[in-house]
Structures are given as structure tokens and as C-alpha cells.
Coordinates of C-alpha atoms in Angstrom, one line a residue:
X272 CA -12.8 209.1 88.8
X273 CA -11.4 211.3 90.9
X274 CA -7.4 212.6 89.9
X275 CA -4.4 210.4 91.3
X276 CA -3.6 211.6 95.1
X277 CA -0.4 211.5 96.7
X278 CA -1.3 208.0 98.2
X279 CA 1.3 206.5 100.4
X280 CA 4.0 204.7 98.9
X281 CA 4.3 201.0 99.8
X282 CA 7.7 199.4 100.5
X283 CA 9.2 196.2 101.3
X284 CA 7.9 192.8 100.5
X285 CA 5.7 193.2 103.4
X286 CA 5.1 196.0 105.4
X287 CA 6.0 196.0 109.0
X288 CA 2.8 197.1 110.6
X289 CA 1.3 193.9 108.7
X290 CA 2.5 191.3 111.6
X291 CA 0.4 192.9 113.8
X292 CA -2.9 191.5 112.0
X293 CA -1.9 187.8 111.8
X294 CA -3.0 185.7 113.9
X295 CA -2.0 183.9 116.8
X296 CA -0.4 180.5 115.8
X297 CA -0.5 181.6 112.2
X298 CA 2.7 179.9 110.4
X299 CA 5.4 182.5 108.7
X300 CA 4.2 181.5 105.5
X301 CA 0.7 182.3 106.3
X302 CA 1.3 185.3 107.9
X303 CA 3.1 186.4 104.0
X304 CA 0.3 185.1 102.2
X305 CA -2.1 187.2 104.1
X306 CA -0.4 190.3 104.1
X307 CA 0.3 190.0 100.3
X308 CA -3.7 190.0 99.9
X309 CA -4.0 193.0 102.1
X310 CA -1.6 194.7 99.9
X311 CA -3.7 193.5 96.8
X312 CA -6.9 194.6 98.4
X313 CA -5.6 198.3 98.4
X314 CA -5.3 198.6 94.5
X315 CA -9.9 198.6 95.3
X316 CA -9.6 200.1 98.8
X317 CA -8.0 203.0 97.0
X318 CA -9.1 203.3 93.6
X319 CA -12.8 201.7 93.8
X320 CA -13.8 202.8 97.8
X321 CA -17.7 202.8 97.4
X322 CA -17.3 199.7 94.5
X323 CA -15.4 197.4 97.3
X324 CA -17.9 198.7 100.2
X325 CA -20.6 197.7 98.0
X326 CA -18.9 194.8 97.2
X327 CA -17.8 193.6 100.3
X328 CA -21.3 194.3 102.6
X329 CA -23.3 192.0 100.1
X330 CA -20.8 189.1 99.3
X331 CA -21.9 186.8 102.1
X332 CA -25.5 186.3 99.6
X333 CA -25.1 184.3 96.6
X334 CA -27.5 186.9 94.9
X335 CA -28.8 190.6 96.1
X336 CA -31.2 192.8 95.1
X337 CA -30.8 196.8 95.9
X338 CA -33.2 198.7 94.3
X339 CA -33.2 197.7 90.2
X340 CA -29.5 196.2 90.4
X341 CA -29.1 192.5 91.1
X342 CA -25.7 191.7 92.7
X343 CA -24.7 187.9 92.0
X344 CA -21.8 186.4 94.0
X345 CA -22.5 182.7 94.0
X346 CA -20.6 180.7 91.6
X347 CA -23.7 178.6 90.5
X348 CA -26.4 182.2 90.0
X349 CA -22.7 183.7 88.5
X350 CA -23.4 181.0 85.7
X351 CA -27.1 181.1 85.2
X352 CA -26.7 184.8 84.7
X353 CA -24.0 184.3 81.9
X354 CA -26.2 180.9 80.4
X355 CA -29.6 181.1 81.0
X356 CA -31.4 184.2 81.1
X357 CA -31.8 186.3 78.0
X358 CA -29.2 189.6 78.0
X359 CA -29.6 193.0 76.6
X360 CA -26.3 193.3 75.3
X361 CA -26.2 197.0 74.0
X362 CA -28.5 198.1 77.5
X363 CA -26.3 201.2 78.6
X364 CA -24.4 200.6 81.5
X365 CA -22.6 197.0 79.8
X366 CA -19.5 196.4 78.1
X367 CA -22.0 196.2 75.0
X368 CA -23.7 199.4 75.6
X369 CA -20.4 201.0 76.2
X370 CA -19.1 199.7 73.0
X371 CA -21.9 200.9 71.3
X372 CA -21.6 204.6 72.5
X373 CA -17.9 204.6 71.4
X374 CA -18.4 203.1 67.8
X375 CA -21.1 202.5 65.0
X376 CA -19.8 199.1 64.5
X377 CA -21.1 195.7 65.9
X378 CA -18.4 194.4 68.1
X379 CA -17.8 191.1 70.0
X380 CA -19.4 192.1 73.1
X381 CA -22.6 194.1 71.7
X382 CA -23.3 190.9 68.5
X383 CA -26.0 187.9 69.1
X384 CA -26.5 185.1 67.2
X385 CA -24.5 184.3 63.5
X386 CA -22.8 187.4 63.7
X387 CA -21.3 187.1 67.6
X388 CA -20.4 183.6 66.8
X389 CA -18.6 184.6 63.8
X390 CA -16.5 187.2 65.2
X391 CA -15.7 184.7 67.7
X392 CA -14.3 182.3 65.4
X393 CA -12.2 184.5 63.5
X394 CA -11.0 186.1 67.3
X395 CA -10.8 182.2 68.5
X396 CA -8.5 181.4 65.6
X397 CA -6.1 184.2 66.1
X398 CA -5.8 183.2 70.2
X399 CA -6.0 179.7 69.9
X400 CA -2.9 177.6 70.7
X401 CA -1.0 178.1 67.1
X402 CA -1.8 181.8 67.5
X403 CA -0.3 182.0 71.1
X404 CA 2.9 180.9 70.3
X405 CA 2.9 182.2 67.2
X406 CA 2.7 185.8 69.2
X407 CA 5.3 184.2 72.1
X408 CA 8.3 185.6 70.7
X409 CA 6.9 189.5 70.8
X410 CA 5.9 189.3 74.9
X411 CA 9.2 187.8 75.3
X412 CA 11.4 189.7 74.1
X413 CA 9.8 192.6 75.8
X414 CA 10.3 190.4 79.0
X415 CA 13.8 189.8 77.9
X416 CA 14.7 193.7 77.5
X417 CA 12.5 195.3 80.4
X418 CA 13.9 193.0 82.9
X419 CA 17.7 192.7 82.2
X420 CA 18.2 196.0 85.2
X421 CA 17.4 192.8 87.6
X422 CA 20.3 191.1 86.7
X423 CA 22.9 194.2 87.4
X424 CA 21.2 195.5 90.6
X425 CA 18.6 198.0 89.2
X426 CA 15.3 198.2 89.8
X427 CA 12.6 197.9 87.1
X428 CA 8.7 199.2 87.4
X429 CA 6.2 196.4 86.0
X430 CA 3.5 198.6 85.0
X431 CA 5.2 200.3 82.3
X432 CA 6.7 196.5 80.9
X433 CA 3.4 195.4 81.1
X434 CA 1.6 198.2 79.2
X435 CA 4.6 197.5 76.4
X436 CA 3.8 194.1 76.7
X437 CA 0.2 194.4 76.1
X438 CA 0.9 196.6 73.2
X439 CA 3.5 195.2 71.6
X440 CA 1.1 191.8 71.8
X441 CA -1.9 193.7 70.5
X442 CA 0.5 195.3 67.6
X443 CA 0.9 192.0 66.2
X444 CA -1.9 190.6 66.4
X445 CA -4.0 193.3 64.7
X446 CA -1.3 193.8 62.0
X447 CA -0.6 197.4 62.6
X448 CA 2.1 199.9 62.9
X449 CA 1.1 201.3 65.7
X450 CA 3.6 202.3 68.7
X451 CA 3.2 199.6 71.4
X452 CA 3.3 202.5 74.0
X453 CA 1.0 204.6 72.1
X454 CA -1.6 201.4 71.8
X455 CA -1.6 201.0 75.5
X456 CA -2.3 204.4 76.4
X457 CA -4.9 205.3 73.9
X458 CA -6.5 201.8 75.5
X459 CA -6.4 202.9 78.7
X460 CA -7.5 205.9 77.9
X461 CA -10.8 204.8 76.2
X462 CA -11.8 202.3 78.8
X463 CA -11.2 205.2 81.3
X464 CA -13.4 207.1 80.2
X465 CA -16.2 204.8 79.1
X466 CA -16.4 201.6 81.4
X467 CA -15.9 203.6 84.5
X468 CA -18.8 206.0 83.7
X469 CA -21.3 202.4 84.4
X470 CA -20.1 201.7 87.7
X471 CA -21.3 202.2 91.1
X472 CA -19.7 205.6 93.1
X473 CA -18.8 209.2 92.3
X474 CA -18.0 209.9 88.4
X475 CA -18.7 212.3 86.0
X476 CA -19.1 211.0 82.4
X477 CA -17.5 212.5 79.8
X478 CA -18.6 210.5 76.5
X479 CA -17.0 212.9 74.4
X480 CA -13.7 212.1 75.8
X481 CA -14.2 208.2 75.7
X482 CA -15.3 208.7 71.6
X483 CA -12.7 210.6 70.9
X484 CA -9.8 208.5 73.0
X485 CA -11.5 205.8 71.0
X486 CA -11.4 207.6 67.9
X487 CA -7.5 207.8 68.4
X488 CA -7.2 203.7 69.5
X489 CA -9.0 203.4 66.3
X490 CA -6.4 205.7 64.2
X491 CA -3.5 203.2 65.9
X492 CA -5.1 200.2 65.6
X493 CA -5.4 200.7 61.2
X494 CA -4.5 197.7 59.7
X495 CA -0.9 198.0 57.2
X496 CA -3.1 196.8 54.5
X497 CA -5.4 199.5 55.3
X498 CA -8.7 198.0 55.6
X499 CA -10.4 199.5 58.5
X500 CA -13.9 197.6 58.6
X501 CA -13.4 196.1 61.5
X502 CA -11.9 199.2 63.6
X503 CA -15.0 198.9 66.4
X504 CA -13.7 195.2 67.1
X505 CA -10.3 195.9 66.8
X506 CA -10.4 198.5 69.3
X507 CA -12.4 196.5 71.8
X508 CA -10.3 193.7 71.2
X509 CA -7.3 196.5 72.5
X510 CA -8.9 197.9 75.4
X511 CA -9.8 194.2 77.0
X512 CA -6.5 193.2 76.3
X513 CA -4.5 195.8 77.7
X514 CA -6.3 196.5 80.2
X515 CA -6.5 193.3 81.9
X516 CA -2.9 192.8 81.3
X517 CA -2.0 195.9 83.2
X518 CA -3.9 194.8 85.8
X519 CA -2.8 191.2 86.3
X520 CA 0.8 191.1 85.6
X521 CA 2.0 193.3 88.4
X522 CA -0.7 192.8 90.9
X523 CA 0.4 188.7 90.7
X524 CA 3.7 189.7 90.4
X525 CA 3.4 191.2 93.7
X526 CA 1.7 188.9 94.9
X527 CA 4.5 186.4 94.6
X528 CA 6.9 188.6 96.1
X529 CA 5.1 189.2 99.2
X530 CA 3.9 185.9 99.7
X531 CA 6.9 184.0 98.7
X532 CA 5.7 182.6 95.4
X533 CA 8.6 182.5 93.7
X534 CA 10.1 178.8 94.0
X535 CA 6.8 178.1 93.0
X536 CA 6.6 180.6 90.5
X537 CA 10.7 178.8 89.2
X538 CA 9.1 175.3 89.1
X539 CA 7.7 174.4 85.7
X540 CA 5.9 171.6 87.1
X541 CA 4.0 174.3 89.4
X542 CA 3.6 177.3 87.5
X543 CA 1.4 176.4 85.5
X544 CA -1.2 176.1 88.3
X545 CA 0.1 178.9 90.1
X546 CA -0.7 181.1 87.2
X547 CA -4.2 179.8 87.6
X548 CA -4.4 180.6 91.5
X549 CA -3.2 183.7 90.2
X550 CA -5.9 184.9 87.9
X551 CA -8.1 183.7 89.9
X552 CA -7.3 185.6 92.9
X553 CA -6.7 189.0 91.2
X554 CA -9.3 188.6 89.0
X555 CA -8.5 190.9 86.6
X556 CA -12.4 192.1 85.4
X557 CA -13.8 191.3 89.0
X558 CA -17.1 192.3 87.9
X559 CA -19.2 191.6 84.8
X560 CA -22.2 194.6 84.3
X561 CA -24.9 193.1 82.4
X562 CA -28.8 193.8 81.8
X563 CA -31.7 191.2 81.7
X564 CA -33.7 191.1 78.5
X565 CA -36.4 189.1 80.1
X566 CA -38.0 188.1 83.7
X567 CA -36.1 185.3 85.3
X568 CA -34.7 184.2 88.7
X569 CA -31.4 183.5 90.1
X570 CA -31.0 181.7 93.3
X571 CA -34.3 182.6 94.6
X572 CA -34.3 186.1 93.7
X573 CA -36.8 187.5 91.4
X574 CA -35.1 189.5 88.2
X575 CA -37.0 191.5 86.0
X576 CA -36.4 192.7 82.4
X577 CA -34.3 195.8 82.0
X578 CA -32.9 194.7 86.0
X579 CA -29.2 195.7 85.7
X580 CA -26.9 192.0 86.8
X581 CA -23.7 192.7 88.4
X582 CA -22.3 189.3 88.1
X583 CA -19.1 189.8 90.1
X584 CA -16.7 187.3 89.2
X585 CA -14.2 188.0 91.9
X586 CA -16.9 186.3 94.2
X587 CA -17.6 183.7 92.0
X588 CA -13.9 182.5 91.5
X589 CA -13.7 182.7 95.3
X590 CA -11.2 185.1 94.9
X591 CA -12.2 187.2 98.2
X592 CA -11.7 184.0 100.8
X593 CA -9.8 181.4 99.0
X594 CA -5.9 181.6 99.0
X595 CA -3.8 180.9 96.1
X596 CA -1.8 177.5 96.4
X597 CA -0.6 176.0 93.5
X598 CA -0.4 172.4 95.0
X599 CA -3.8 172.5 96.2
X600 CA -5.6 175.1 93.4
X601 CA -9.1 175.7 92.7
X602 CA -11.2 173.4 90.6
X603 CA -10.9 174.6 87.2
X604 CA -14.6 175.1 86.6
X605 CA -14.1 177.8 89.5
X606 CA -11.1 179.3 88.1
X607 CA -12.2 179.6 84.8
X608 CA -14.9 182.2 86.2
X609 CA -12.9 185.1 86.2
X610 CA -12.7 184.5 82.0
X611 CA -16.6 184.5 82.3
X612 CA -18.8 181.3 80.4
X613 CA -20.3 179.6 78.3
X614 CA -20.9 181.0 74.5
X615 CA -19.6 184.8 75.8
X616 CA -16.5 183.3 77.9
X617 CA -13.1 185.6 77.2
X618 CA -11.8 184.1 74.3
X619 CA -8.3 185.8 75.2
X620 CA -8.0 183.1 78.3
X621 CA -4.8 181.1 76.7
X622 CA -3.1 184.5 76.0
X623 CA -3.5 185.7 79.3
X624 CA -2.3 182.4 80.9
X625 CA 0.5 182.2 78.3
X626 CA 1.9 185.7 79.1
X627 CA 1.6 185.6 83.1
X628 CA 3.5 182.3 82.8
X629 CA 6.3 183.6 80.6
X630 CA 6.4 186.8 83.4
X631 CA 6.8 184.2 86.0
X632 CA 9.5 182.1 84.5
X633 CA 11.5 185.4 83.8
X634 CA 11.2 186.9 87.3
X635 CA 11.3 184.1 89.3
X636 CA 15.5 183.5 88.8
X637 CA 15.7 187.1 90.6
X638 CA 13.4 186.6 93.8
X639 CA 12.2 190.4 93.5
X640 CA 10.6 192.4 96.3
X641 CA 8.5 195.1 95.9
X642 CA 10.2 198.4 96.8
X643 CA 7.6 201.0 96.0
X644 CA 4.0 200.6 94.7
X645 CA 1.5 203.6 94.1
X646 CA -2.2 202.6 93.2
X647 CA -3.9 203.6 89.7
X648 CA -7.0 206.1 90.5
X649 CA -7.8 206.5 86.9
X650 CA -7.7 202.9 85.6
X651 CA -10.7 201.3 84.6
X652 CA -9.9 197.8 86.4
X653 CA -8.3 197.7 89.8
X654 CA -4.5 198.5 89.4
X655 CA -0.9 199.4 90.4
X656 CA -0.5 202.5 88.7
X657 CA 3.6 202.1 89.8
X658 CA 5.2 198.8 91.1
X659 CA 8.8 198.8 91.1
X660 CA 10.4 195.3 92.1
X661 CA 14.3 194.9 93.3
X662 CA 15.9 191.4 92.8
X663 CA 17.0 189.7 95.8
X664 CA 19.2 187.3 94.3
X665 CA 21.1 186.8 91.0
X666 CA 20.2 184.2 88.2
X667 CA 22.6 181.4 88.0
X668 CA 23.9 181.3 84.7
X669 CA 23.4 178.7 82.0
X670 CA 26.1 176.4 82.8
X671 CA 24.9 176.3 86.5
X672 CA 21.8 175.7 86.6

């Protein structure tokens, strides 16, 4: 991963040289909604080159083969690979077999059989509905705090809020005492140094970094009761948490404000949905690494065992070619992609819909633009590194809405 450049900052809701690439006849509204994905394709155009060129010159295939590496983009093969042929979970270059370098521990993404589906139910539990809301109150009142500059004038950077969300939310529901900021970095750190070491481009690995930024996640993450069996899962469960919610919440907050999501965004009829079209489009793990563990075939094309799968779920979800809409979204079997499927679908699904909606509702009263925006060159997922939103209008107050 190559050190943060000076990359040009990006301001306004929509930049000016942006008109130039719509199309003739194209409506104003369209003409928003496309610039805001051409802003959103720069946090992989910039921080992921040779990942999105790869990416992007195979997508048109549902599934591709180049060399031992199977790229899957079709919703259907993206399924199969996830359901029905065998996976070595703890292969290196897999969320499993990067687990497995930073710990001794079995964690969620590295366990098969009675164990995986144990540690599922006790993770399922704590995220299920009652869980959610029983976290609620922490995301919100981060929300409540980190936005009030809106409401006198000031601007306010969403990356930061959401790494405070994310650890504040992972604070409680591990139990620990942990600093919310210091949580969020020591994830970010970890995953860093270990997932980006499996994917395609220029890296140099440095497992001794990724074990010991782990190491410290660990030392955060310790339980107040003290039991520290579980620190291999608790850690994982910190990394894929905060880092997918740095890398949704501002890059759908954005693009709201550049492609004038927000009365959708204010109606609680719509919002729901939108945060749907939203996950989907961002898709905050847009690619799944995986190994086969026996000879199969998906969509045609041969794979053999120990053939790495990149299921790319950004593909899958239609992320790349379908627009958001909120009155019109995605059937949910699509949407639900970017969470993954079947028995090793994201069980964190509800939170992450939970806290993008409550981010919605609390922004949309102030209309923000985006006034400057830098992309994240060390992040592990495709990120804003900065994105500092202005509001454009003040929120009515109780007794006028």
C-alpha cells in the first residue's frame, strides 16, 4: 500500500468539470446521480488502481479465469461459490487464512461445522433485533454530538464520526473499556496490514506489523470481566465492523449529497430502502477472496482445488451499472449480496442497516454538501480518508416540523 499522496481535494456537491460527461438529453437529476458515482468510483480509482483495472476489464463475464484465480461477477456463480462448492477457509490469501496468521484462535471466518455454527449463534444473538436496539442509544448519541457543528454553520468531517461510531458500537458490544478512538484505529490498523497483503497489485507484506497491530486490538478489546478466550473472535469481530463502517457511512453520505438524496434520505417511508440502494451500491467489502477445497464449476468454467475464487460482490449486487433509487430498489435477494450468503452471510447485516439509517435521519434536516474529500490510500476497503460535509439548510425545530 503505497503512503497517502497529496491527491486533489474534491469540492462542492458536484464538481464542475462533471457536466461535461453527461449526456445529451440526460435530466438534472440524472446528470447528479451520475456524477455522485464518478465521485464514488475515485475512493478505487485512487486507492485500489490495478484492483479496479482488474476489476473492471473482466466484469462483462459472469465468471473468469486468469491464470489460478477465478473471478466471479454473476450474481447466480457469486452464490454457487458461497453455497455449493467446498472452501478452504484457512487457505492463505482469505479472510480465514488472514485470521489465522494474526491469531492462534479459531475465529468466525476460519471455523466449519459445530464450532462455526456456534460462534454464529452466540454473534447472531448479540446483533439480532433486541441486540440492535439495545446498542441504538450508543451510535446515537455519537450522531447527536458529532453533528451539532451543522446546526450553527460549522462544518463536520464524517470519517472521524464514523470511526467513533464504529468504536464506540464495538465498545459495547464486546463489554470492554477500551477508548472508542483507540478501538477504531488499532482495527484499521490490523486489517491494513493483513487483508491488503492478499489482494491483487503492488504491496509489500509486513505480517509482523499486522500480528502486532492485532496484538494491540486484542489488548483493547479485553473483556471488564477479564476473560480473554475469545480475543481471536473478538478482534475479527472489530476489524469487520469498523472497517466496513468507515467505509459506508461517508461514501453514502456523499452519495446523497451529490446526487440529491436527501428528501429521500428525510422520508421514513423511503429510507429504509434507500439505505438498501445504498449498501448495495458502495458495497462496503466489494470483494470476497476465497479458495476451493475441491474441483467444481461455476458458470461453465472449470475450478480446481486450491484455485483462489474472487467472488466480487460489487458485481454481484449490481453495484457497478445499477443506480440507487429507493422507489424503484433492487430485489432484495440482490441486495443482500454485498452481506454475502447462505450459512457464512455477514451476520452484522441489521447493524449496518440500523446505523446507516440512524446517519441518514440525522443529516438529512441539514441538506449537507460535500466541501472537501481526500481518499484513504492505506485503508483496507475502498474509502474517504477525509469527507467534510457543510449544511445547506437549517433543521426546523420541534415545534415546526
Amino acid at each position: 500500500m503505497s503512503a497517502p499522496g497529496s491527491a486533489p481535494l474534491l469540492r462542492a456537491a458536484v464538481p464542475a468539470d462533471d457536466s461535461e460527461e453527461v449526456g445529451i438529453g440526460a435530466t438534472p437529476a440524472a446528470s447528479a446521480v451520475r456524477a455522485a458515482r464518478r465521485r464514488d468510483r475515485r475512493v478505487y480509482t485512487r486507492s485500489h488502481p490495478v484492483l479496479f483495472a482488474l476489476l473492471a476489464a473482466t466484469r462483462r463475464r459472469a465468471v473468469t479465469r486468469i491464470g489460478t484465480a477465478v473471478l466471479v461477477n454473476g450474481a447466480e456463480p457469486y452464490r454457487h461459490g458461497l453455497t455449493r462448492i467446498p472452501l478452504d477457509r484457512t487457505a492463505a490469501g482469505t479472510t480465514g487464512g488472514a485470521a489465522r496468521e494474526l491469531s492462534t484462535g479459531g475465529t468466525l471466518f476460519d471455523q466449519e461445522g459445530t464450532g462455526h455454527r456456534a460462534t454464529r449463534r452466540a454473534v447472531a444473538d448479540d446483533l439480532g433485533a433486541a441486540g440492535v436496539e439495545r446498542l441504538r442509544p450508543v451510535w446515537r448519541d455519537v450522531l447527536d454530538r458529532r453533528l451539532a457543528p451543522l446546526g450553527a454553520g460549522g462544518d463536520v468531517d464524517l470519517v472521524p464520526l464514523a470511526r467513533e461510531l464504529a468504536g464506540a458500537t464495538v465498545r459495547a458490544l464486546l463489554d470492554t473499556a477500551g477508548d472508542p478512538k483507540d478501538i477504531a484505529a488499532a482495527a484499521a490498523a490490523a486489517a491494513a496490514a493483513a487483508v491488503r497483503d492478499h489482494l491483487p497489485g503492488p504491496r509489500r507484506p509486513d505480517t509482523a506489523r499486522a500480528a502486532a497491530a492485532t496484538a494491540r486490538l486484542e489488548a483493547l478489546l479485553a473483556p471488564v470481566s477479564g476473560e480473554t478466550t475469545e480475543s481471536a473472535l473478538r478482534a475479527m469481530l472489530a476489524v469487520a465492523a469498523v472497517n466496513t463502517t468507515v467505509a459506508a457511512l461517508p461514501r453514502a453520505a456523499a452519495w446523497c449529497a451529490n446526487a440529491g438524496l436527501w428528501e429521500q434520505a428525510a422520508d421514513d417511508r423511503l429510507r429504509p430502502a434507500l439505505v438498501g440502494e445504498l449498501l448495495r451500491v458502495t458495497a462496503p467489502s466489494p470483494l470476497l477472496p476465497r479458495v476451493a477445497a475441491a474441483d467444481a464449476e461455476l458458470d461453465g468454467c472449470p475450478v480446481r482445488a486450491g484455485d483462489r475464487l474472487i467472488l466480487v460482490a460489487r458485481h454481484a449486487a449490481r453495484a457497478h451499472d445499477q443506480l440507487p433509487d429507493a422507489r424503484h430498489p433492487a430485489p432484495p435477494a440482490v441486495a443482500q449480496l454485498v452481506f454475502g450468503t447462505g450459512p457464512h452471510a455477514c451476520p452484522g447485516a441489521r447493524l449496518a442497516r440500523a446505523q446507516l439509517d440512524d446517519t441518514l435521519a440525522a443529516l438529512a434536516p441539514h441538506r449537507p454538501i460535500v466541501v472537501r474529500a481526500r481518499v484513504d490510500r492505506r485503508a483496507a476497503l475502498p474509502s474517504w480518508r477525509s469527507l467534510t460535509v457543510q449544511a445547506t439548510t437549517a433543521p426546523r425545530s420541534p415545534e415546526n416540523r
